[in-house]
PDB file of C-alpha atoms in Angstrom:
ATOM      1  CA  MET F   1     141.065 144.413 104.390  1.00  0.00           C
ATOM      2  CA  PRO F   2     141.480 145.820 107.632  1.00  0.00           C
ATOM      3  CA  ALA F   3     138.092 147.638 107.824  1.00  0.00           C
ATOM      4  CA  ASP F   4     136.626 144.183 107.493  1.00  0.00           C
ATOM      5  CA  ASP F   5     138.390 143.015 110.200  1.00  0.00           C
ATOM      6  CA  ALA F   6     137.237 145.852 112.517  1.00  0.00           C
ATOM      7  CA  ILE F   7     133.747 145.647 111.297  1.00  0.00           C
ATOM      8  CA  LEU F   8     133.686 141.973 112.265  1.00  0.00           C
ATOM      9  CA  GLU F   9     135.302 142.518 115.686  1.00  0.00           C
ATOM     10  CA  LEU F  10     132.754 145.131 116.623  1.00  0.00           C
ATOM     11  CA  LYS F  11     129.901 143.163 115.125  1.00  0.00           C
ATOM     12  CA  LEU F  12     131.286 140.381 117.901  1.00  0.00           C
ATOM     13  CA  ALA F  13     131.650 142.761 120.425  1.00  0.00           C
ATOM     14  CA  GLY F  14     128.249 144.026 120.119  1.00  0.00           C
ATOM     15  CA  THR F  15     126.812 140.649 120.458  1.00  0.00           C
ATOM     16  CA  ALA F  16     128.670 140.033 123.327  1.00  0.00           C
ATOM     17  CA  CYS F  17     127.475 143.243 125.017  1.00  0.00           C
ATOM     18  CA  LEU F  18     124.006 141.980 123.968  1.00  0.00           C
ATOM     19  CA  LYS F  19     124.197 138.704 125.603  1.00  0.00           C
ATOM     20  CA  ASP F  20     125.332 140.146 129.050  1.00  0.00           C
ATOM     21  CA  GLY F  21     122.538 142.573 128.818  1.00  0.00           C
ATOM     22  CA  LYS F  22     124.515 145.779 128.039  1.00  0.00           C
ATOM     23  CA  ILE F  23     122.064 147.011 125.469  1.00  0.00           C
ATOM     24  CA  ALA F  24     123.258 150.513 124.961  1.00  0.00           C
ATOM     25  CA  ASP F  25     127.062 149.327 124.733  1.00  0.00           C
ATOM     26  CA  ALA F  26     125.809 146.596 122.121  1.00  0.00           C
ATOM     27  CA  ARG F  27     124.116 149.355 120.216  1.00  0.00           C
ATOM     28  CA  ASP F  28     127.149 151.517 120.241  1.00  0.00           C
ATOM     29  CA  LYS F  29     129.253 148.726 118.916  1.00  0.00           C
ATOM     30  CA  TYR F  30     126.843 147.898 115.976  1.00  0.00           C
ATOM     31  CA  THR F  31     126.851 151.603 115.436  1.00  0.00           C
ATOM     32  CA  LYS F  32     130.536 151.904 114.888  1.00  0.00           C
ATOM     33  CA  ALA F  33     130.623 148.848 113.047  1.00  0.00           C
ATOM     34  CA  LEU F  34     128.129 150.690 110.470  1.00  0.00           C
ATOM     35  CA  ASP F  35     130.286 153.813 110.693  1.00  0.00           C
ATOM     36  CA  LEU F  36     133.289 151.907 109.071  1.00  0.00           C
ATOM     37  CA  ASP F  37     130.925 150.780 106.251  1.00  0.00           C
ATOM     38  CA  PRO F  38     128.961 154.043 105.323  1.00  0.00           C
ATOM     39  CA  GLU F  39     128.208 152.107 101.506  1.00  0.00           C
ATOM     40  CA  ARG F  40     127.130 149.069 103.272  1.00  0.00           C
ATOM     41  CA  GLN F  41     129.318 146.908 101.487  1.00  0.00           C
ATOM     42  CA  HIS F  42     130.013 144.400 103.944  1.00  0.00           C
ATOM     43  CA  THR F  43     128.760 141.039 103.544  1.00  0.00           C
ATOM     44  CA  GLU F  44     127.373 141.106 107.008  1.00  0.00           C
ATOM     45  CA  ALA F  45     125.906 144.654 106.771  1.00  0.00           C
ATOM     46  CA  HIS F  46     122.115 143.477 106.979  1.00  0.00           C
ATOM     47  CA  ILE F  47     123.025 141.343 110.008  1.00  0.00           C
ATOM     48  CA  ILE F  48     124.433 144.366 111.869  1.00  0.00           C
ATOM     49  CA  LEU F  49     121.605 146.501 111.018  1.00  0.00           C
ATOM     50  CA  ALA F  50     119.148 144.022 112.301  1.00  0.00           C
ATOM     51  CA  ASN F  51     121.234 143.531 115.544  1.00  0.00           C
ATOM     52  CA  ARG F  52     121.270 147.191 115.933  1.00  0.00           C
ATOM     53  CA  ALA F  53     117.867 147.433 115.411  1.00  0.00           C
ATOM     54  CA  LEU F  54     117.318 144.835 118.153  1.00  0.00           C
ATOM     55  CA  THR F  55     118.894 147.199 120.619  1.00  0.00           C
ATOM     56  CA  GLN F  56     116.842 149.900 119.308  1.00  0.00           C
ATOM     57  CA  LEU F  57     113.776 147.968 120.176  1.00  0.00           C
ATOM     58  CA  LYS F  58     115.010 146.816 123.684  1.00  0.00           C
ATOM     59  CA  LEU F  59     115.904 150.471 124.313  1.00  0.00           C
ATOM     60  CA  SER F  60     111.996 151.567 123.579  1.00  0.00           C
ATOM     61  CA  SER F  61     112.898 153.276 120.099  1.00  0.00           C
ATOM     62  CA  PRO F  62     110.829 151.561 117.745  1.00  0.00           C
ATOM     63  CA  ALA F  63     111.239 154.173 114.934  1.00  0.00           C
ATOM     64  CA  GLU F  64     114.964 153.694 114.998  1.00  0.00           C
ATOM     65  CA  CYS F  65     114.464 150.000 114.900  1.00  0.00           C
ATOM     66  CA  LYS F  66     111.989 150.105 111.972  1.00  0.00           C
ATOM     67  CA  ALA F  67     114.445 152.158 110.134  1.00  0.00           C
ATOM     68  CA  ASP F  68     117.429 149.748 110.924  1.00  0.00           C
ATOM     69  CA  CYS F  69     115.152 146.773 109.754  1.00  0.00           C
ATOM     70  CA  THR F  70     114.280 148.529 106.537  1.00  0.00           C
ATOM     71  CA  ALA F  71     117.847 149.280 105.616  1.00  0.00           C
ATOM     72  CA  ALA F  72     118.727 145.876 106.289  1.00  0.00           C
ATOM     73  CA  LEU F  73     115.858 144.486 104.200  1.00  0.00           C
ATOM     74  CA  LYS F  74     116.999 146.836 101.271  1.00  0.00           C
ATOM     75  CA  LEU F  75     120.369 144.947 101.366  1.00  0.00           C
ATOM     76  CA  ASN F  76     118.912 141.320 101.964  1.00  0.00           C
ATOM     77  CA  PRO F  77     115.033 141.517 101.363  1.00  0.00           C
ATOM     78  CA  ARG F  78     114.717 137.761 102.491  1.00  0.00           C
ATOM     79  CA  TYR F  79     116.175 138.346 105.937  1.00  0.00           C
ATOM     80  CA  GLY F  80     113.784 136.949 108.465  1.00  0.00           C
ATOM     81  CA  LYS F  81     115.092 138.540 111.475  1.00  0.00           C
ATOM     82  CA  ALA F  82     114.827 142.090 110.215  1.00  0.00           C
ATOM     83  CA  LEU F  83     111.214 141.165 108.857  1.00  0.00           C
ATOM     84  CA  PHE F  84     110.442 140.282 112.385  1.00  0.00           C
ATOM     85  CA  ARG F  85     111.675 142.910 114.188  1.00  0.00           C
ATOM     86  CA  ARG F  86     110.268 145.527 111.874  1.00  0.00           C
ATOM     87  CA  ALA F  87     106.844 144.040 112.574  1.00  0.00           C
ATOM     88  CA  GLN F  88     107.606 144.448 116.443  1.00  0.00           C
ATOM     89  CA  ALA F  89     108.545 147.868 115.765  1.00  0.00           C
ATOM     90  CA  SER F  90     105.502 148.689 113.468  1.00  0.00           C
ATOM     91  CA  GLU F  91     103.376 146.815 116.241  1.00  0.00           C
ATOM     92  CA  ALA F  92     104.880 149.031 119.029  1.00  0.00           C
ATOM     93  CA  LEU F  93     104.326 152.264 116.820  1.00  0.00           C
ATOM     94  CA  GLY F  94     100.783 151.242 116.514  1.00  0.00           C
ATOM     95  CA  ALA F  95     101.301 150.595 112.633  1.00  0.00           C
ATOM     96  CA  LEU F  96      99.269 147.402 112.852  1.00  0.00           C
ATOM     97  CA  PRO F  97      98.883 146.749 109.043  1.00  0.00           C
ATOM     98  CA  ASP F  98     102.462 147.385 108.616  1.00  0.00           C
ATOM     99  CA  ALA F  99     103.363 144.920 111.232  1.00  0.00           C
ATOM    100  CA  PHE F 100     100.935 142.186 109.864  1.00  0.00           C
ATOM    101  CA  GLN F 101     102.181 142.766 106.506  1.00  0.00           C
ATOM    102  CA  ASP F 102     105.730 141.806 107.633  1.00  0.00           C
ATOM    103  CA  VAL F 103     104.573 138.977 109.605  1.00  0.00           C
ATOM    104  CA  ARG F 104     102.574 137.472 106.450  1.00  0.00           C
ATOM    105  CA  GLU F 105     105.842 137.946 104.212  1.00  0.00           C
ATOM    106  CA  LEU F 106     107.889 136.371 106.974  1.00  0.00           C
ATOM    107  CA  MET F 107     105.389 133.318 107.221  1.00  0.00           C
ATOM    108  CA  ARG F 108     105.655 133.068 103.564  1.00  0.00           C
ATOM    109  CA  LEU F 109     109.365 133.064 103.687  1.00  0.00           C
ATOM    110  CA  GLU F 110     109.515 130.840 106.962  1.00  0.00           C
ATOM    111  CA  PRO F 111     106.227 129.049 107.209  1.00  0.00           C
ATOM    112  CA  SER F 112     107.451 126.967 110.446  1.00  0.00           C
ATOM    113  CA  ASN F 113     108.733 130.230 112.243  1.00  0.00           C
ATOM    114  CA  LYS F 114     106.901 130.106 115.593  1.00  0.00           C
ATOM    115  CA  GLU F 115     107.654 133.699 116.630  1.00  0.00           C
ATOM    116  CA  ALA F 116     106.112 134.725 113.430  1.00  0.00           C
ATOM    117  CA  GLN F 117     103.103 132.381 114.140  1.00  0.00           C
ATOM    118  CA  ALA F 118     102.582 133.689 117.550  1.00  0.00           C
ATOM    119  CA  LEU F 119     102.904 137.372 116.452  1.00  0.00           C
ATOM    120  CA  ALA F 120     100.271 136.747 113.669  1.00  0.00           C
ATOM    121  CA  GLY F 121      98.113 135.385 116.126  1.00  0.00           C
ATOM    122  CA  LYS F 122      98.448 138.431 118.753  1.00  0.00           C
ATOM    123  CA  LEU F 123      98.098 140.879 115.735  1.00  0.00           C
ATOM    124  CA  LYS F 124      95.079 139.380 114.596  1.00  0.00           C
ATOM    125  CA  ARG F 125      93.407 139.794 118.045  1.00  0.00           C
TER     126      ARG F 125
END
């Protein structure tokens, strides 16, 4: 399927932009990849959504980050990165109970996740 190839190319391009610190460009690449898959049927749709969520967080758009994470978690409820980023977005939005709930779920799924443990400690304070 040519669309699958284009989606993967855009995902890889977005990741390259992210590594180069070109956050807005990365977001645009991920968005283009998602535009090619409006039904979110691609096997990596949840990863692309979570990657775009990271760019939204870095661009100070926590509400958009949270929305992307929620969409990613609908596709894969056990995707730890989406839970973690949604917790970070919730914290930025001042929705601490939501943040804590996501961190608790992540720690249940990944008990040795150091980032989750650190965020849980921060939220408790």
